[in-house]
Amino acid sequence: MDLKGFLTEYVSHRSVSSDGALESGMAGARGHLMAFFKELSIDAKEIKIGKHAVIFAKTEQVAGRPTILVYGHYDVQPADDVDLWDSAPFVLTERNGRLYGRGVSDNKGCHASILAAVHGMVTAGKKLPVNLKFVLEGEEEIGSCSMPQFLIQMKDELAADFALVADTWSLDESNIVITTALRGIVGCEVELTGQSRDLHSAYGGCILNPIQALVDMCSALHAEDGFVNIPGFYDGVTCPSDWEREQVRRLPMDDGKMRELLGVKWFKLPDARFSAAETMRFLPTLEFNGIEGGFQGEGIKTIIPRCASAKITCRLVPDQSAEKIQRLLSETLEKLCPKEMSLFMKFEQAVNPYFFDVANCASETLRHAMGIVNGAVRDVFGATPLYLREGGSIGLVTELKEILGIDSLLIGLSTAQDNIHAPNESIAISMLEKGRKFFELFFSRL
Amino acid sequence: MDLKGFLTEYVSHRSVSSDGALESGMAGARGHLMAFFKELSIDAKEIKIGKHAVIFAKTEQVAGRPTILVYGHYDVQPADDVDLWDSAPFVLTERNGRLYGRGVSDNKGCHASILAAVHGMVTAGKKLPVNLKFVLEGEEEIGSCSMPQFLIQMKDELAADFALVADTWSLDESNIVITTALRGIVGCEVELTGQSRDLHSAYGGCILNPIQALVDMCSALHAEDGFVNIPGFYDGVTCPSDWEREQVRRLPMDDGKMRELLGVKWFKLPDARFSAAETMRFLPTLEFNGIEGGFQGEGIKTIIPRCASAKITCRLVPDQSAEKIQRLLSETLEKLCPKEMSLFMKFEQAVNPYFFDVANCASETLRHAMGIVNGAVRDVFGATPLYLREGGSIGLVTELKEILGIDSLLIGLSTAQDNIHAPNESIAISMLEKGRKFFELFFSRL
């Protein structure tokens, strides 16, 4: 299969899930996938639960062979600001060994590598050595809100030994990363209301300003050393094993390089035992994503605002529980809120952390597969992969574990160079081709 | 002079100084004033320094008579949201003994009462017993930015024994307030920048979030008891005299009524010696007028924002110095700013507090005038006035003192019922008529 040809059409379908005006782009991307499966005589159907249908396909399922659930998403981020792109975002363009276009890395190109591997094996007349099931969703970029219901509804059909997901990050082609853990997340919006309306600050001095109450509350959520100051917050946080810390040290990225990457002058590390690269992987956080109150225009407007609000998310690590952290955060905010203020809280997200215990996972097939991955990555990319926890969250991976009871093999083909979610998204052709080779090798060796 | 007739045309001129599209309304209002002075053969001219000209007029100046500088402003606040008005904002409308229209209380109606008194005396053929100078500006609602330069440039022409300003507040027609002090003000915008761009919160934990740094800094600016936590902030704050506290107690407004007026459930008073009405008059403040950072839209966006900012104003009381407070605030913010953040500060306003020592003021003419005011208010409004400090700031009054060396007699004709700066601004016809009578009596008794 001509991967570039496949992606030229795939990228041309403007499958921006957040844009109601681009429904035809979504349908076009689905049509392209359906045609792919039809060509290979693989059963496929569109299953619509939320806004955009999921493509579910499966090869012939033969008893006794490993069953793998391949996950990907055909929806992409919006392409604005289009002026910042060097070539049209929905016209696949090759420059210096890279393919440019919205979604070419996140996630069309990455799952296309898997599809190309399957295509190669089927059209060469080789019998597929594994049972494959494909779940290609269209709502990842808008929160995968329908996926829990999809997984529950399709539970029996989706049964598999493990999931295979190429939607994470690697450092480069010589440093392929297998992601072994994802942080969980709890989101909360907090609003404080003081009086019934904005007041002229001539009245200032005798009433509590809602911004003042909010900054006091928010400030109290961290101790001076940078640790989160919520009683019980760190209960259940497990210490990473020496093996995991060793993997982080193998990452060719010291603190100086990482500061450059993030654009910061100084790190602020609460726990002196951990480097920055470890801190973002091994410790939970409480982060302010937004704060708002009073006058936002130019200059000064002398008001005491009626209300003020903040958006907070906590990233959680194994074995914290999203439900418990939600409760602790809620209790702490209530306790900190002064009697002069009305407190309104809205909890938005609650995803448990995910941890894949490479050496001790429950599935014998997956334990076997992990050995094959190690060798196949070395054979194709030239070095064994790094096994790293990541700082981000993928709700779906947690749900696959909690609803279907299966772990995910998370292999990253995207790199920081790819500019995902940004203008001039791209991916190296060599990464795509190595990806295809890796998946062929992986499937055939299983 | 028909006050309602005069205001009908005056209000019809849409003199919104902040709206460049309403230049003709500004010119119309000036034309209306120029015609008034011309009718009475009073010398008047338009003096343009900033955006909108000041009307400067003066009666015949006779040696040996008291000279009074009458100040008012012909510009008004915008009238939006027009839908919230019960009658068109620029069409003077009478309902239940009140006149409705934008600017009818702030400040067109109030200075029109003075003009009407002058008109009455001149047209009755009476010789004016005082020398009057009029300064009617068109930039009060946009900060009176040109006034300092105007006062400096016109210093000799503006020489007077005292200024007369009807642009403050009274409780009602039976409780006329003479404002004896105004708080000063220092404004500052603070911006903290952490890293070069918004980051995905997957990196959270190893870098200091600018919102977190900002809430820590802002929170540290008050002690737990509510006092401002800046070393030296309260130096120079004078204790109000027993006489001044007695005047506040005469105000028929207990804390319960005041809570209702402000729409708050609880007062927060740092100094147990002072009631709420005293606190807003006698103590300085540090207020947050706005705060902003990160994601403001619906839901959650998992970013660590690049920067966060706050708008702060301090209200100052005698004998604090605006310059010193600016310096202390700047030093404190610099000291509180963590090394991980770049701090940007912009100081916006710096007005010293104003204090008019009724019994001991320097001008003999004004001391004499104060005795007359007391009797004339009693004769017209039925009770002697209250002498109160106010919580707000009028930069111009401070500048009249600092540049021209004159105190201001601040008599309030506006009440809280007038909805100034809000939809359905109005003023009671009886207040306007009593105002006219008072000014006639006051001028003739001088």
Short mmCIF file of N, CA and C in Angstrom, two decimals, chain A residues 383-438:
data_model
loop_
_atom_site.label_atom_id
_atom_site.label_comp_id
_atom_site.label_asym_id
_atom_site.label_seq_id
_atom_site.Cartn_x
_atom_site.Cartn_y
_atom_site.Cartn_z
N ALA A 383 17.41 0.49 18.32
CA ALA A 383 17.68 0.47 19.77
C ALA A 383 16.42 0.00 20.47
N THR A 384 16.60 -0.65 21.60
CA THR A 384 15.43 -1.09 22.36
C THR A 384 14.67 0.13 22.86
N PRO A 385 13.36 -0.01 23.05
CA PRO A 385 12.57 1.16 23.45
C PRO A 385 12.80 1.54 24.91
N LEU A 386 12.40 2.79 25.22
CA LEU A 386 12.35 3.25 26.60
C LEU A 386 10.96 2.97 27.13
N TYR A 387 10.89 2.55 28.39
CA TYR A 387 9.58 2.30 29.01
C TYR A 387 9.33 3.42 30.01
N LEU A 388 8.47 4.32 29.64
CA LEU A 388 8.31 5.54 30.45
C LEU A 388 6.87 5.79 30.85
N ARG A 389 6.70 6.28 32.07
CA ARG A 389 5.41 6.88 32.43
C ARG A 389 5.31 8.23 31.72
N GLU A 390 4.09 8.69 31.48
CA GLU A 390 3.92 10.02 30.91
C GLU A 390 3.12 10.93 31.85
N GLY A 391 3.25 12.24 31.62
CA GLY A 391 2.57 13.23 32.49
C GLY A 391 1.13 13.48 32.10
N GLY A 392 0.77 13.14 30.85
CA GLY A 392 -0.57 13.42 30.37
C GLY A 392 -1.57 12.33 30.76
N SER A 393 -2.78 12.49 30.26
CA SER A 393 -3.87 11.56 30.58
C SER A 393 -4.54 11.14 29.28
N ILE A 394 -4.87 9.87 29.12
CA ILE A 394 -5.73 9.43 28.01
C ILE A 394 -6.87 8.63 28.65
N GLY A 395 -8.01 9.30 28.76
CA GLY A 395 -9.15 8.69 29.46
C GLY A 395 -9.48 7.33 28.89
N LEU A 396 -9.39 7.22 27.56
CA LEU A 396 -9.77 5.99 26.89
C LEU A 396 -8.96 4.79 27.38
N VAL A 397 -7.68 4.99 27.63
CA VAL A 397 -6.81 3.89 28.07
C VAL A 397 -7.26 3.38 29.45
N THR A 398 -7.61 4.35 30.31
CA THR A 398 -8.16 3.98 31.61
C THR A 398 -9.46 3.22 31.45
N GLU A 399 -10.30 3.69 30.51
CA GLU A 399 -11.61 3.04 30.30
C GLU A 399 -11.47 1.63 29.71
N LEU A 400 -10.50 1.45 28.80
CA LEU A 400 -10.27 0.11 28.25
C LEU A 400 -9.94 -0.85 29.38
N LYS A 401 -9.19 -0.35 30.36
CA LYS A 401 -8.81 -1.18 31.50
C LYS A 401 -10.03 -1.41 32.41
N GLU A 402 -10.74 -0.31 32.71
CA GLU A 402 -11.82 -0.41 33.69
C GLU A 402 -13.05 -1.10 33.12
N ILE A 403 -13.35 -0.88 31.84
CA ILE A 403 -14.58 -1.44 31.26
C ILE A 403 -14.32 -2.80 30.60
N LEU A 404 -13.26 -2.89 29.77
CA LEU A 404 -12.98 -4.15 29.06
C LEU A 404 -11.99 -5.04 29.81
N GLY A 405 -11.31 -4.46 30.80
CA GLY A 405 -10.34 -5.25 31.56
C GLY A 405 -9.04 -5.53 30.81
N ILE A 406 -8.75 -4.73 29.80
CA ILE A 406 -7.52 -5.00 29.04
C ILE A 406 -6.52 -3.84 29.16
N ASP A 407 -5.25 -4.21 29.14
CA ASP A 407 -4.18 -3.22 29.15
C ASP A 407 -3.91 -2.76 27.72
N SER A 408 -3.20 -1.61 27.61
CA SER A 408 -2.88 -1.06 26.30
C SER A 408 -1.38 -1.04 26.09
N LEU A 409 -0.97 -1.48 24.92
CA LEU A 409 0.42 -1.34 24.50
C LEU A 409 0.48 -0.01 23.75
N LEU A 410 1.13 0.97 24.41
CA LEU A 410 1.15 2.34 23.88
C LEU A 410 2.51 2.61 23.26
N ILE A 411 2.56 2.63 21.93
CA ILE A 411 3.83 2.88 21.25
C ILE A 411 3.75 4.22 20.52
N GLY A 412 4.73 5.08 20.76
CA GLY A 412 4.68 6.44 20.23
C GLY A 412 5.40 6.58 18.91
N LEU A 413 4.70 7.11 17.89
CA LEU A 413 5.35 7.43 16.62
C LEU A 413 5.45 8.95 16.42
N SER A 414 4.72 9.72 17.26
CA SER A 414 4.79 11.18 17.18
C SER A 414 6.03 11.65 17.94
N THR A 415 6.62 12.76 17.50
CA THR A 415 7.70 13.38 18.26
C THR A 415 7.36 14.86 18.46
N ALA A 416 8.13 15.53 19.31
CA ALA A 416 7.89 16.94 19.60
C ALA A 416 8.02 17.78 18.33
N GLN A 417 8.83 17.29 17.38
CA GLN A 417 9.03 18.01 16.11
C GLN A 417 7.76 18.07 15.27
N ASP A 418 6.78 17.21 15.57
CA ASP A 418 5.61 17.08 14.69
C ASP A 418 4.60 18.22 14.81
N ASN A 419 4.75 19.08 15.83
CA ASN A 419 3.82 20.22 15.99
C ASN A 419 2.35 19.79 16.02
N ILE A 420 2.04 18.76 16.78
CA ILE A 420 0.63 18.37 16.79
C ILE A 420 -0.19 19.46 17.48
N HIS A 421 -1.45 19.63 17.10
CA HIS A 421 -2.36 20.67 17.61
C HIS A 421 -1.90 22.08 17.23
N ALA A 422 -0.91 22.21 16.36
CA ALA A 422 -0.35 23.53 16.04
C ALA A 422 -0.24 23.66 14.52
N PRO A 423 0.09 24.87 14.04
CA PRO A 423 0.29 25.01 12.59
C PRO A 423 1.48 24.16 12.12
N ASN A 424 1.48 23.82 10.83
CA ASN A 424 2.55 23.01 10.21
C ASN A 424 2.78 21.67 10.90
N GLU A 425 1.67 21.01 11.25
CA GLU A 425 1.78 19.64 11.75
C GLU A 425 2.43 18.78 10.67
N SER A 426 3.30 17.88 11.08
CA SER A 426 3.98 17.03 10.10
C SER A 426 4.41 15.73 10.76
N ILE A 427 4.92 14.81 9.93
CA ILE A 427 5.54 13.60 10.46
C ILE A 427 6.61 13.16 9.45
N ALA A 428 7.69 12.56 9.95
CA ALA A 428 8.77 12.11 9.05
C ALA A 428 8.31 10.86 8.30
N ILE A 429 8.55 10.84 6.99
CA ILE A 429 8.19 9.67 6.19
C ILE A 429 8.91 8.43 6.73
N SER A 430 10.17 8.63 7.16
CA SER A 430 10.94 7.49 7.68
C SER A 430 10.29 6.93 8.94
N MET A 431 9.69 7.78 9.76
CA MET A 431 9.02 7.28 10.96
C MET A 431 7.81 6.45 10.57
N LEU A 432 7.05 6.93 9.59
CA LEU A 432 5.87 6.18 9.13
C LEU A 432 6.28 4.82 8.57
N GLU A 433 7.34 4.82 7.76
CA GLU A 433 7.78 3.57 7.12
C GLU A 433 8.34 2.59 8.15
N LYS A 434 9.11 3.13 9.10
CA LYS A 434 9.62 2.26 10.16
C LYS A 434 8.47 1.73 11.02
N GLY A 435 7.49 2.58 11.21
CA GLY A 435 6.31 2.15 11.97
C GLY A 435 5.64 0.98 11.27
N ARG A 436 5.44 1.12 9.95
CA ARG A 436 4.81 0.04 9.18
C ARG A 436 5.62 -1.27 9.33
N LYS A 437 6.95 -1.14 9.18
CA LYS A 437 7.80 -2.33 9.29
C LYS A 437 7.69 -2.94 10.67
N PHE A 438 7.72 -2.08 11.69
CA PHE A 438 7.63 -2.58 13.05
C PHE A 438 6.34 -3.37 13.26
#
